[in-house]
């Protein structure tokens, strides 16, 4: 706690004090340095709730010292954080400068990793587009009925018993639902565009199969039954060519009065190793298609991939963890060799693959800040990341530090 106070005392807080109201009617404003130290310490000990921070300022010795026993209201704490959220990045940069002057920040090796953190929202609050539209219709109907009833009770100009403006929530449920609908529509449009592109590639791949110029796995958007039929048709065409060639040899032998060609007779259109293999593949594809239509392929119910949003926290997403699924975020960290946090980022992308390049950029930006305080700058030579970041693009960056 004392370390936090001493550190904040050394920071340049002009950006915070620029918004501080001086003079005029009303109670004197709280010192921005005190509020900043209070938030830093609270977040460091794992307390995020503005209301709980307010209560701790009256019950916890460290919090009482930080606020000098002049407890700020939770709305003051929350408003300070909201107004200055962009300025906190400048504070972080100043902390890096202090650490650099203290000799910290070994940049030769930087480790990047991510962890899933839970949001203040239930995973059961995720719903499909139809649910949000139904809720929007209900809310609109309820609002109309309530307005009519209150107009009859209070008159068209009276407020009734609604909360004062300073206590009303600026983000209403209806607004969150509209936002969720807009995000779902945008995600669905992007999904439709990607599906159309994948369908075009699948059709091209199907043409290559028919021409016999393809190897390896089929693209995911290609219908397995269509691919199996194309391969069977190709092999049967080749088989028919073998039959026709054999018939021509037999006819030529009979015309010359000689004996029939040596070897097996080539007359069965479904004979031959390749035709039988392609026919078996088609049967398997048809069987899987039947199971998929029933939703029980491999004994599991087919997963509903329709886009969803959480009405409590629309920014959060469903995240996989080792202990199961949570509603939350993916937090990214970049740490120096001497355990100094260089950069951090919060995303709602469940996977880490797309986050490596942005985190390397942020780490290098932090390195610039640290090197400004050093006589001999140190470059970021190596970046370490686990297998969750592995992709061809991440393994072969065009520039920047070497990635392992």
mmCIF file of C-alpha atoms in Angstrom:
data_model
loop_
_atom_site.group_PDB
_atom_site.id
_atom_site.type_symbol
_atom_site.label_atom_id
_atom_site.label_comp_id
_atom_site.label_asym_id
_atom_site.label_seq_id
_atom_site.Cartn_x
_atom_site.Cartn_y
_atom_site.Cartn_z
ATOM 1 C CA UNK A 1 0.000 0.000 0.000
ATOM 2 C CA UNK A 2 2.810 2.428 0.927
ATOM 3 C CA UNK A 3 4.677 1.403 -2.224
ATOM 4 C CA UNK A 4 1.607 2.266 -4.323
ATOM 5 C CA UNK A 5 1.311 5.677 -2.643
ATOM 6 C CA UNK A 6 5.009 6.442 -3.161
ATOM 7 C CA UNK A 7 4.865 5.337 -6.795
ATOM 8 C CA UNK A 8 1.759 7.373 -7.652
ATOM 9 C CA UNK A 9 3.395 10.390 -6.005
ATOM 10 C CA UNK A 10 6.184 10.199 -8.622
ATOM 11 C CA UNK A 11 3.852 10.001 -11.632
ATOM 12 C CA UNK A 12 2.804 12.856 -13.887
ATOM 13 C CA UNK A 13 -0.913 13.233 -13.181
ATOM 14 C CA UNK A 14 -1.587 16.376 -15.216
ATOM 15 C CA UNK A 15 -3.921 14.457 -17.539
ATOM 16 C CA UNK A 16 -6.033 13.489 -14.514
ATOM 17 C CA UNK A 17 -5.959 16.912 -12.872
ATOM 18 C CA UNK A 18 -6.958 18.633 -16.129
ATOM 19 C CA UNK A 19 -10.494 17.312 -15.650
ATOM 20 C CA UNK A 20 -10.675 18.234 -11.961
ATOM 21 C CA UNK A 21 -13.213 20.960 -11.234
ATOM 22 C CA UNK A 22 -11.826 23.817 -9.148
ATOM 23 C CA UNK A 23 -14.025 26.322 -7.340
ATOM 24 C CA UNK A 24 -17.762 26.753 -7.757
ATOM 25 C CA UNK A 25 -20.612 25.450 -5.657
ATOM 26 C CA UNK A 26 -20.674 22.015 -4.103
ATOM 27 C CA UNK A 27 -18.233 19.789 -2.267
ATOM 28 C CA UNK A 28 -14.536 19.973 -3.092
ATOM 29 C CA UNK A 29 -13.456 17.282 -5.549
ATOM 30 C CA UNK A 30 -11.304 14.347 -4.461
ATOM 31 C CA UNK A 31 -7.632 14.461 -5.360
ATOM 32 C CA UNK A 32 -7.021 12.441 -8.576
ATOM 33 C CA UNK A 33 -3.828 10.996 -7.095
ATOM 34 C CA UNK A 34 -5.772 9.515 -4.200
ATOM 35 C CA UNK A 35 -8.420 7.989 -6.474
ATOM 36 C CA UNK A 36 -5.751 6.584 -8.803
ATOM 37 C CA UNK A 37 -3.803 5.020 -5.914
ATOM 38 C CA UNK A 38 -7.066 3.622 -4.527
ATOM 39 C CA UNK A 39 -7.938 1.945 -7.837
ATOM 40 C CA UNK A 40 -4.415 0.602 -8.405
ATOM 41 C CA UNK A 41 -4.262 -0.946 -4.951
ATOM 42 C CA UNK A 42 -7.815 -2.322 -5.148
ATOM 43 C CA UNK A 43 -7.201 -3.938 -8.531
ATOM 44 C CA UNK A 44 -3.844 -5.299 -7.318
ATOM 45 C CA UNK A 45 -5.545 -7.140 -4.444
ATOM 46 C CA UNK A 46 -8.273 -8.448 -6.748
ATOM 47 C CA UNK A 47 -11.136 -6.102 -5.878
ATOM 48 C CA UNK A 48 -12.989 -4.715 -8.921
ATOM 49 C CA UNK A 49 -16.352 -3.635 -7.473
ATOM 50 C CA UNK A 50 -16.670 0.119 -6.851
ATOM 51 C CA UNK A 51 -19.245 -0.532 -4.117
ATOM 52 C CA UNK A 52 -16.950 -2.981 -2.302
ATOM 53 C CA UNK A 53 -14.053 -0.514 -2.604
ATOM 54 C CA UNK A 54 -16.250 2.133 -0.950
ATOM 55 C CA UNK A 55 -17.065 -0.271 1.928
ATOM 56 C CA UNK A 56 -13.401 -1.264 2.347
ATOM 57 C CA UNK A 57 -12.478 2.410 2.725
ATOM 58 C CA UNK A 58 -14.362 2.256 6.020
ATOM 59 C CA UNK A 59 -13.339 -1.216 7.234
ATOM 60 C CA UNK A 60 -9.868 -2.037 5.831
ATOM 61 C CA UNK A 61 -6.819 -0.255 7.281
ATOM 62 C CA UNK A 62 -4.926 -0.084 3.976
ATOM 63 C CA UNK A 63 -7.909 1.392 2.147
ATOM 64 C CA UNK A 64 -8.526 3.863 4.997
ATOM 65 C CA UNK A 65 -4.917 5.059 4.716
ATOM 66 C CA UNK A 66 -5.168 5.389 0.933
ATOM 67 C CA UNK A 67 -8.247 7.618 1.111
ATOM 68 C CA UNK A 68 -7.083 9.379 4.320
ATOM 69 C CA UNK A 69 -10.345 8.268 5.961
ATOM 70 C CA UNK A 70 -12.301 10.483 3.574
ATOM 71 C CA UNK A 71 -14.338 7.738 1.891
ATOM 72 C CA UNK A 72 -15.395 8.484 -1.692
ATOM 73 C CA UNK A 73 -18.782 7.311 -2.921
ATOM 74 C CA UNK A 74 -18.813 4.300 -5.244
ATOM 75 C CA UNK A 75 -20.263 6.475 -8.025
ATOM 76 C CA UNK A 76 -17.256 8.802 -7.690
ATOM 77 C CA UNK A 77 -14.874 5.831 -7.975
ATOM 78 C CA UNK A 78 -16.686 4.356 -10.978
ATOM 79 C CA UNK A 79 -16.982 7.733 -12.729
ATOM 80 C CA UNK A 80 -13.260 8.433 -12.220
ATOM 81 C CA UNK A 81 -12.358 5.098 -13.820
ATOM 82 C CA UNK A 82 -14.777 5.579 -16.724
ATOM 83 C CA UNK A 83 -13.704 9.133 -17.522
ATOM 84 C CA UNK A 84 -9.966 8.385 -17.381
ATOM 85 C CA UNK A 85 -9.868 4.908 -18.937
ATOM 86 C CA UNK A 86 -7.768 6.167 -21.879
ATOM 87 C CA UNK A 87 -5.339 8.006 -19.565
ATOM 88 C CA UNK A 88 -4.553 4.784 -17.682
ATOM 89 C CA UNK A 89 -2.383 3.728 -20.658
ATOM 90 C CA UNK A 90 -0.217 6.788 -20.054
ATOM 91 C CA UNK A 91 0.121 5.786 -16.399
ATOM 92 C CA UNK A 92 1.196 2.319 -17.474
ATOM 93 C CA UNK A 93 3.882 3.862 -19.694
ATOM 94 C CA UNK A 94 5.140 5.941 -16.746
ATOM 95 C CA UNK A 95 5.329 2.792 -14.613
ATOM 96 C CA UNK A 96 7.486 1.194 -17.315
ATOM 97 C CA UNK A 97 9.783 4.225 -17.185
ATOM 98 C CA UNK A 98 10.150 3.878 -13.410
ATOM 99 C CA UNK A 99 10.925 0.185 -13.776
ATOM 100 C CA UNK A 100 13.494 0.908 -16.484
ATOM 101 C CA UNK A 101 15.226 3.466 -14.261
ATOM 102 C CA UNK A 102 15.322 0.810 -11.539
ATOM 103 C CA UNK A 103 17.155 -1.530 -13.935
ATOM 104 C CA UNK A 104 14.211 -3.803 -14.743
ATOM 105 C CA UNK A 105 13.037 -4.937 -18.170
ATOM 106 C CA UNK A 106 15.342 -7.534 -19.740
ATOM 107 C CA UNK A 107 14.014 -7.522 -23.294
ATOM 108 C CA UNK A 108 16.184 -10.180 -24.944
ATOM 109 C CA UNK A 109 13.451 -12.760 -24.367
ATOM 110 C CA UNK A 110 9.741 -11.996 -24.057
ATOM 111 C CA UNK A 111 7.095 -14.590 -23.156
ATOM 112 C CA UNK A 112 3.500 -14.225 -24.317
ATOM 113 C CA UNK A 113 0.558 -16.198 -22.990
ATOM 114 C CA UNK A 114 -3.172 -15.899 -22.484
ATOM 115 C CA UNK A 115 -5.640 -16.934 -19.833
ATOM 116 C CA UNK A 116 -9.401 -17.078 -19.730
ATOM 117 C CA UNK A 117 -11.117 -14.927 -17.117
ATOM 118 C CA UNK A 118 -14.790 -15.079 -16.231
ATOM 119 C CA UNK A 119 -17.104 -12.190 -16.986
ATOM 120 C CA UNK A 120 -19.740 -10.958 -14.561
ATOM 121 C CA UNK A 121 -22.376 -12.746 -16.627
ATOM 122 C CA UNK A 122 -24.050 -16.147 -16.715
ATOM 123 C CA UNK A 123 -23.235 -18.522 -19.560
ATOM 124 C CA UNK A 124 -26.973 -19.319 -19.640
ATOM 125 C CA UNK A 125 -27.687 -15.731 -20.712
ATOM 126 C CA UNK A 126 -26.465 -16.453 -24.263
ATOM 127 C CA UNK A 127 -29.311 -16.440 -26.758
ATOM 128 C CA UNK A 128 -29.912 -16.683 -30.481
ATOM 129 C CA UNK A 129 -31.205 -13.890 -32.710
ATOM 130 C CA UNK A 130 -34.830 -15.074 -32.489
ATOM 131 C CA UNK A 131 -34.784 -14.742 -28.684
ATOM 132 C CA UNK A 132 -33.508 -11.163 -28.834
ATOM 133 C CA UNK A 133 -36.117 -10.200 -31.415
ATOM 134 C CA UNK A 134 -38.870 -11.721 -29.278
ATOM 135 C CA UNK A 135 -37.565 -9.866 -26.219
ATOM 136 C CA UNK A 136 -37.435 -6.628 -28.218
ATOM 137 C CA UNK A 137 -41.067 -7.106 -29.234
ATOM 138 C CA UNK A 138 -42.094 -7.847 -25.640
ATOM 139 C CA UNK A 139 -40.204 -4.842 -24.287
ATOM 140 C CA UNK A 140 -41.740 -2.553 -26.902
ATOM 141 C CA UNK A 141 -45.235 -3.841 -26.080
ATOM 142 C CA UNK A 142 -44.628 -3.589 -22.327
ATOM 143 C CA UNK A 143 -43.240 -0.081 -22.706
ATOM 144 C CA UNK A 144 -46.305 1.024 -24.643
ATOM 145 C CA UNK A 145 -48.667 -0.471 -22.055
ATOM 146 C CA UNK A 146 -46.712 1.001 -19.138
ATOM 147 C CA UNK A 147 -46.541 4.446 -20.734
ATOM 148 C CA UNK A 148 -50.295 4.406 -21.336
ATOM 149 C CA UNK A 149 -50.985 3.313 -17.750
ATOM 150 C CA UNK A 150 -48.623 5.923 -16.252
ATOM 151 C CA UNK A 151 -50.062 8.661 -18.468
ATOM 152 C CA UNK A 152 -53.492 7.754 -17.125
ATOM 153 C CA UNK A 153 -52.235 7.658 -13.507
ATOM 154 C CA UNK A 154 -49.811 10.606 -13.399
ATOM 155 C CA UNK A 155 -50.832 12.687 -16.387
ATOM 156 C CA UNK A 156 -48.803 13.265 -19.575
ATOM 157 C CA UNK A 157 -46.249 15.646 -17.953
ATOM 158 C CA UNK A 158 -45.596 14.046 -14.527
ATOM 159 C CA UNK A 159 -42.527 11.895 -13.922
ATOM 160 C CA UNK A 160 -44.059 9.460 -11.437
ATOM 161 C CA UNK A 161 -41.663 7.629 -9.108
ATOM 162 C CA UNK A 162 -38.738 7.073 -11.521
ATOM 163 C CA UNK A 163 -35.175 7.365 -10.268
ATOM 164 C CA UNK A 164 -33.271 10.658 -10.459
ATOM 165 C CA UNK A 165 -31.113 11.120 -13.562
ATOM 166 C CA UNK A 166 -27.848 10.753 -11.635
ATOM 167 C CA UNK A 167 -28.847 7.263 -10.464
ATOM 168 C CA UNK A 168 -30.385 5.939 -13.680
ATOM 169 C CA UNK A 169 -28.468 3.324 -15.649
ATOM 170 C CA UNK A 170 -27.461 4.860 -19.024
ATOM 171 C CA UNK A 171 -27.276 1.401 -20.640
ATOM 172 C CA UNK A 172 -30.805 0.029 -20.588
ATOM 173 C CA UNK A 173 -31.792 -3.524 -21.288
ATOM 174 C CA UNK A 174 -33.499 -2.522 -24.537
ATOM 175 C CA UNK A 175 -30.317 -0.806 -25.731
ATOM 176 C CA UNK A 176 -28.250 -3.894 -24.959
ATOM 177 C CA UNK A 177 -30.700 -6.053 -26.887
ATOM 178 C CA UNK A 178 -30.498 -3.721 -29.901
ATOM 179 C CA UNK A 179 -26.723 -3.844 -29.723
ATOM 180 C CA UNK A 180 -26.739 -7.636 -29.560
ATOM 181 C CA UNK A 181 -29.026 -7.773 -32.611
ATOM 182 C CA UNK A 182 -26.725 -5.477 -34.578
ATOM 183 C CA UNK A 183 -23.650 -7.564 -33.688
ATOM 184 C CA UNK A 184 -25.430 -10.803 -34.569
ATOM 185 C CA UNK A 185 -26.516 -9.373 -37.929
ATOM 186 C CA UNK A 186 -22.954 -8.250 -38.710
ATOM 187 C CA UNK A 187 -21.517 -11.612 -37.656
ATOM 188 C CA UNK A 188 -24.115 -13.461 -39.738
ATOM 189 C CA UNK A 189 -23.302 -11.301 -42.774
ATOM 190 C CA UNK A 190 -19.597 -12.056 -42.399
ATOM 191 C CA UNK A 191 -20.414 -15.736 -41.949
ATOM 192 C CA UNK A 192 -22.570 -15.726 -45.107
ATOM 193 C CA UNK A 193 -19.768 -14.075 -47.086
ATOM 194 C CA UNK A 194 -17.242 -16.633 -45.829
ATOM 195 C CA UNK A 195 -19.684 -19.446 -46.654
ATOM 196 C CA UNK A 196 -20.152 -18.137 -50.205
ATOM 197 C CA UNK A 197 -16.381 -17.940 -50.694
ATOM 198 C CA UNK A 198 -15.901 -21.442 -49.283
ATOM 199 C CA UNK A 199 -18.694 -22.740 -51.541
ATOM 200 C CA UNK A 200 -16.933 -21.327 -54.604
ATOM 201 C CA UNK A 201 -13.663 -23.010 -53.614
ATOM 202 C CA UNK A 202 -15.533 -26.256 -52.977
ATOM 203 C CA UNK A 203 -17.041 -26.178 -56.480
ATOM 204 C CA UNK A 204 -13.596 -25.619 -57.998
ATOM 205 C CA UNK A 205 -12.238 -28.509 -55.950
ATOM 206 C CA UNK A 206 -15.101 -30.705 -57.189
ATOM 207 C CA UNK A 207 -14.153 -29.904 -60.791
ATOM 208 C CA UNK A 208 -10.542 -30.854 -60.083
ATOM 209 C CA UNK A 209 -11.708 -34.155 -58.564
ATOM 210 C CA UNK A 210 -13.656 -34.961 -61.723
ATOM 211 C CA UNK A 211 -10.576 -34.143 -63.796
ATOM 212 C CA UNK A 212 -8.372 -36.307 -61.582
ATOM 213 C CA UNK A 213 -6.026 -33.444 -60.651
ATOM 214 C CA UNK A 214 -6.440 -33.331 -56.872
ATOM 215 C CA UNK A 215 -4.801 -34.955 -53.867
ATOM 216 C CA UNK A 216 -4.995 -34.568 -50.105
ATOM 217 C CA UNK A 217 -7.948 -33.549 -47.980
ATOM 218 C CA UNK A 218 -11.123 -32.005 -49.312
ATOM 219 C CA UNK A 219 -12.040 -28.473 -48.114
ATOM 220 C CA UNK A 220 -14.470 -28.353 -45.201
ATOM 221 C CA UNK A 221 -17.226 -26.669 -47.235
ATOM 222 C CA UNK A 222 -17.297 -29.470 -49.824
ATOM 223 C CA UNK A 223 -20.225 -31.884 -49.539
ATOM 224 C CA UNK A 224 -18.628 -35.292 -48.796
ATOM 225 C CA UNK A 225 -21.362 -37.092 -50.739
ATOM 226 C CA UNK A 226 -20.810 -34.904 -53.814
ATOM 227 C CA UNK A 227 -17.048 -35.454 -53.591
ATOM 228 C CA UNK A 228 -17.502 -39.227 -53.258
ATOM 229 C CA UNK A 229 -19.867 -39.289 -56.253
ATOM 230 C CA UNK A 230 -17.418 -37.261 -58.345
ATOM 231 C CA UNK A 231 -14.603 -39.683 -57.498
ATOM 232 C CA UNK A 232 -16.809 -42.689 -58.283
ATOM 233 C CA UNK A 233 -17.855 -41.167 -61.615
ATOM 234 C CA UNK A 234 -14.210 -40.512 -62.452
ATOM 235 C CA UNK A 235 -13.159 -44.063 -61.618
ATOM 236 C CA UNK A 236 -16.125 -45.560 -63.502
ATOM 237 C CA UNK A 237 -15.209 -43.480 -66.559
ATOM 238 C CA UNK A 238 -11.672 -44.797 -66.328
ATOM 239 C CA UNK A 239 -13.041 -48.332 -65.856
ATOM 240 C CA UNK A 240 -15.273 -47.956 -68.882
ATOM 241 C CA UNK A 241 -12.217 -46.905 -70.860
ATOM 242 C CA UNK A 242 -10.477 -50.122 -69.786
ATOM 243 C CA UNK A 243 -13.577 -52.155 -70.813
ATOM 244 C CA UNK A 244 -13.715 -50.473 -74.215
ATOM 245 C CA UNK A 245 -10.002 -51.060 -74.750
ATOM 246 C CA UNK A 246 -10.375 -54.743 -73.817
ATOM 247 C CA UNK A 247 -13.371 -55.127 -76.138
ATOM 248 C CA UNK A 248 -11.333 -53.588 -78.950
ATOM 249 C CA UNK A 249 -8.519 -56.079 -78.345
ATOM 250 C CA UNK A 250 -10.986 -58.984 -78.314
ATOM 251 C CA UNK A 251 -12.578 -57.812 -81.564
ATOM 252 C CA UNK A 252 -9.183 -57.444 -83.205
ATOM 253 C CA UNK A 253 -8.143 -60.919 -82.057
ATOM 254 C CA UNK A 254 -11.344 -62.487 -83.369
ATOM 255 C CA UNK A 255 -10.983 -60.693 -86.722
ATOM 256 C CA UNK A 256 -7.477 -62.064 -87.103
ATOM 257 C CA UNK A 257 -8.569 -65.530 -86.042
ATOM 258 C CA UNK A 258 -6.182 -65.551 -83.121
ATOM 259 C CA UNK A 259 -6.725 -66.345 -79.457
ATOM 260 C CA UNK A 260 -8.279 -63.992 -76.928
ATOM 261 C CA UNK A 261 -6.022 -61.526 -75.047
ATOM 262 C CA UNK A 262 -4.145 -62.924 -72.032
ATOM 263 C CA UNK A 263 -5.113 -61.970 -68.455
ATOM 264 C CA UNK A 264 -8.451 -61.276 -66.805
ATOM 265 C CA UNK A 265 -11.476 -60.331 -68.776
ATOM 266 C CA UNK A 266 -12.318 -56.628 -68.353
ATOM 267 C CA UNK A 267 -16.116 -56.508 -68.636
ATOM 268 C CA UNK A 268 -17.584 -55.615 -65.193
ATOM 269 C CA UNK A 269 -18.170 -51.799 -64.854
ATOM 270 C CA UNK A 270 -18.057 -52.107 -61.035
ATOM 271 C CA UNK A 271 -14.913 -54.248 -61.062
ATOM 272 C CA UNK A 272 -11.428 -52.960 -60.433
ATOM 273 C CA UNK A 273 -9.768 -51.855 -57.230
ATOM 274 C CA UNK A 274 -10.228 -48.087 -57.680
ATOM 275 C CA UNK A 275 -13.933 -48.338 -58.563
ATOM 276 C CA UNK A 276 -14.639 -50.540 -55.530
ATOM 277 C CA UNK A 277 -12.700 -48.119 -53.285
ATOM 278 C CA UNK A 278 -14.643 -45.118 -54.620
ATOM 279 C CA UNK A 279 -17.957 -46.988 -54.252
ATOM 280 C CA UNK A 280 -17.171 -47.845 -50.604
ATOM 281 C CA UNK A 281 -16.254 -44.200 -49.941
ATOM 282 C CA UNK A 282 -19.616 -43.083 -51.358
ATOM 283 C CA UNK A 283 -21.475 -45.544 -49.132
ATOM 284 C CA UNK A 284 -19.650 -44.208 -46.054
ATOM 285 C CA UNK A 285 -20.377 -40.596 -47.026
ATOM 286 C CA UNK A 286 -24.073 -41.383 -47.510
ATOM 287 C CA UNK A 287 -24.241 -43.120 -44.116
ATOM 288 C CA UNK A 288 -22.614 -40.133 -42.388
ATOM 289 C CA UNK A 289 -25.005 -37.755 -44.152
ATOM 290 C CA UNK A 290 -27.973 -39.705 -42.779
ATOM 291 C CA UNK A 291 -26.526 -39.582 -39.240
ATOM 292 C CA UNK A 292 -25.743 -35.866 -39.537
ATOM 293 C CA UNK A 293 -29.314 -35.186 -40.674
ATOM 294 C CA UNK A 294 -30.558 -36.897 -37.490
ATOM 295 C CA UNK A 295 -28.051 -34.924 -35.412
ATOM 296 C CA UNK A 296 -26.362 -37.969 -33.856
ATOM 297 C CA UNK A 297 -23.158 -38.454 -35.847
ATOM 298 C CA UNK A 298 -20.611 -40.299 -33.714
ATOM 299 C CA UNK A 299 -23.287 -40.602 -31.046
ATOM 300 C CA UNK A 300 -23.302 -36.853 -30.366
ATOM 301 C CA UNK A 301 -25.922 -34.219 -30.970
ATOM 302 C CA UNK A 302 -24.994 -31.792 -33.727
ATOM 303 C CA UNK A 303 -23.739 -28.465 -32.365
ATOM 304 C CA UNK A 304 -25.835 -25.382 -33.065
ATOM 305 C CA UNK A 305 -23.408 -22.878 -34.611
ATOM 306 C CA UNK A 306 -25.865 -19.971 -34.862
ATOM 307 C CA UNK A 307 -24.332 -16.697 -33.542
ATOM 308 C CA UNK A 308 -25.280 -15.818 -29.965
ATOM 309 C CA UNK A 309 -24.840 -12.863 -27.627
ATOM 310 C CA UNK A 310 -24.977 -12.486 -23.866
ATOM 311 C CA UNK A 311 -27.645 -10.021 -22.777
ATOM 312 C CA UNK A 312 -25.873 -9.296 -19.453
ATOM 313 C CA UNK A 313 -22.438 -8.591 -20.995
ATOM 314 C CA UNK A 314 -22.639 -8.358 -24.814
ATOM 315 C CA UNK A 315 -18.835 -8.012 -25.143
ATOM 316 C CA UNK A 316 -18.111 -11.350 -23.430
ATOM 317 C CA UNK A 317 -18.011 -14.692 -25.220
ATOM 318 C CA UNK A 318 -18.198 -18.397 -24.335
ATOM 319 C CA UNK A 319 -14.610 -19.524 -23.641
ATOM 320 C CA UNK A 320 -13.159 -23.041 -23.339
ATOM 321 C CA UNK A 321 -10.985 -23.715 -20.277
ATOM 322 C CA UNK A 322 -9.414 -26.810 -18.724
ATOM 323 C CA UNK A 323 -12.267 -26.903 -16.222
ATOM 324 C CA UNK A 324 -15.005 -26.506 -18.841
ATOM 325 C CA UNK A 325 -16.782 -23.596 -20.506
ATOM 326 C CA UNK A 326 -17.115 -20.107 -19.014
ATOM 327 C CA UNK A 327 -18.648 -16.806 -20.056
ATOM 328 C CA UNK A 328 -15.712 -14.440 -20.155
ATOM 329 C CA UNK A 329 -12.715 -12.958 -21.921
ATOM 330 C CA UNK A 330 -9.267 -13.956 -23.159
ATOM 331 C CA UNK A 331 -6.581 -11.941 -21.335
ATOM 332 C CA UNK A 332 -3.180 -11.674 -23.035
ATOM 333 C CA UNK A 333 0.138 -10.871 -21.311
ATOM 334 C CA UNK A 334 3.677 -10.162 -22.504
ATOM 335 C CA UNK A 335 6.365 -10.548 -19.832
ATOM 336 C CA UNK A 336 10.100 -9.811 -19.900
ATOM 337 C CA UNK A 337 12.801 -12.228 -18.765
ATOM 338 C CA UNK A 338 12.792 -10.610 -15.304
ATOM 339 C CA UNK A 339 8.998 -10.907 -14.959
ATOM 340 C CA UNK A 340 8.081 -7.310 -15.799
ATOM 341 C CA UNK A 341 4.665 -7.123 -17.506
ATOM 342 C CA UNK A 342 5.346 -5.245 -20.745
ATOM 343 C CA UNK A 343 1.897 -5.363 -22.325
ATOM 344 C CA UNK A 344 -1.559 -6.717 -21.772
ATOM 345 C CA UNK A 345 -4.739 -6.942 -23.797
ATOM 346 C CA UNK A 346 -8.277 -8.187 -23.229
ATOM 347 C CA UNK A 347 -10.092 -9.815 -26.161
ATOM 348 C CA UNK A 348 -13.241 -11.842 -26.707
ATOM 349 C CA UNK A 349 -11.545 -14.176 -29.181
ATOM 350 C CA UNK A 350 -11.580 -17.703 -27.670
ATOM 351 C CA UNK A 351 -8.360 -18.700 -29.475
ATOM 352 C CA UNK A 352 -4.871 -17.217 -29.099
ATOM 353 C CA UNK A 353 -3.690 -17.560 -32.709
ATOM 354 C CA UNK A 354 -4.743 -14.111 -33.911
ATOM 355 C CA UNK A 355 -3.439 -12.354 -30.788
ATOM 356 C CA UNK A 356 0.304 -13.050 -31.145
ATOM 357 C CA UNK A 357 1.101 -10.306 -33.676
ATOM 358 C CA UNK A 358 -0.804 -7.564 -31.748
ATOM 359 C CA UNK A 359 0.896 -8.595 -28.502
ATOM 360 C CA UNK A 360 4.360 -8.531 -30.123
ATOM 361 C CA UNK A 361 3.584 -5.024 -31.400
ATOM 362 C CA UNK A 362 2.542 -3.886 -27.914
ATOM 363 C CA UNK A 363 5.626 -5.467 -26.345
ATOM 364 C CA UNK A 364 7.879 -3.663 -28.817
ATOM 365 C CA UNK A 365 6.101 -0.379 -28.043
ATOM 366 C CA UNK A 366 6.846 -0.976 -24.360
ATOM 367 C CA UNK A 367 10.462 -1.726 -25.280
ATOM 368 C CA UNK A 368 10.707 1.711 -26.942
ATOM 369 C CA UNK A 369 9.526 3.370 -23.709
ATOM 370 C CA UNK A 370 12.017 1.381 -21.621
ATOM 371 C CA UNK A 371 14.955 1.966 -24.004
ATOM 372 C CA UNK A 372 14.464 5.727 -23.804
ATOM 373 C CA UNK A 373 15.713 5.469 -20.218
ATOM 374 C CA UNK A 374 18.795 3.399 -21.074
ATOM 375 C CA UNK A 375 22.211 4.309 -22.360
ATOM 376 C CA UNK A 376 22.412 1.035 -24.304
ATOM 377 C CA UNK A 377 19.036 0.082 -25.840
ATOM 378 C CA UNK A 378 18.091 -3.595 -25.897
ATOM 379 C CA UNK A 379 16.054 -5.101 -28.733
ATOM 380 C CA UNK A 380 13.453 -7.831 -28.412
ATOM 381 C CA UNK A 381 15.351 -10.789 -29.817
ATOM 382 C CA UNK A 382 13.127 -13.773 -29.047
ATOM 383 C CA UNK A 383 9.431 -14.249 -28.345
ATOM 384 C CA UNK A 384 8.181 -17.413 -26.635
ATOM 385 C CA UNK A 385 4.589 -18.629 -26.980
ATOM 386 C CA UNK A 386 2.853 -21.945 -26.374
ATOM 387 C CA UNK A 387 1.158 -24.173 -28.957
ATOM 388 C CA UNK A 388 -2.088 -22.220 -28.713
ATOM 389 C CA UNK A 389 -0.499 -19.522 -30.889
ATOM 390 C CA UNK A 390 0.855 -21.921 -33.503
ATOM 391 C CA UNK A 391 -0.013 -21.101 -37.114
ATOM 392 C CA UNK A 392 1.913 -20.812 -40.365
ATOM 393 C CA UNK A 393 1.740 -17.001 -40.287
ATOM 394 C CA UNK A 394 2.933 -16.846 -36.661
ATOM 395 C CA UNK A 395 5.814 -19.244 -37.337
ATOM 396 C CA UNK A 396 6.992 -17.262 -40.382
ATOM 397 C CA UNK A 397 6.621 -13.544 -39.586
ATOM 398 C CA UNK A 398 7.810 -11.158 -42.287
ATOM 399 C CA UNK A 399 9.679 -9.041 -39.745
ATOM 400 C CA UNK A 400 10.201 -8.550 -36.027
ATOM 401 C CA UNK A 401 11.746 -10.805 -33.378
ATOM 402 C CA UNK A 402 12.271 -14.516 -33.783
ATOM 403 C CA UNK A 403 9.263 -16.528 -32.604
ATOM 404 C CA UNK A 404 9.386 -19.912 -30.884
#
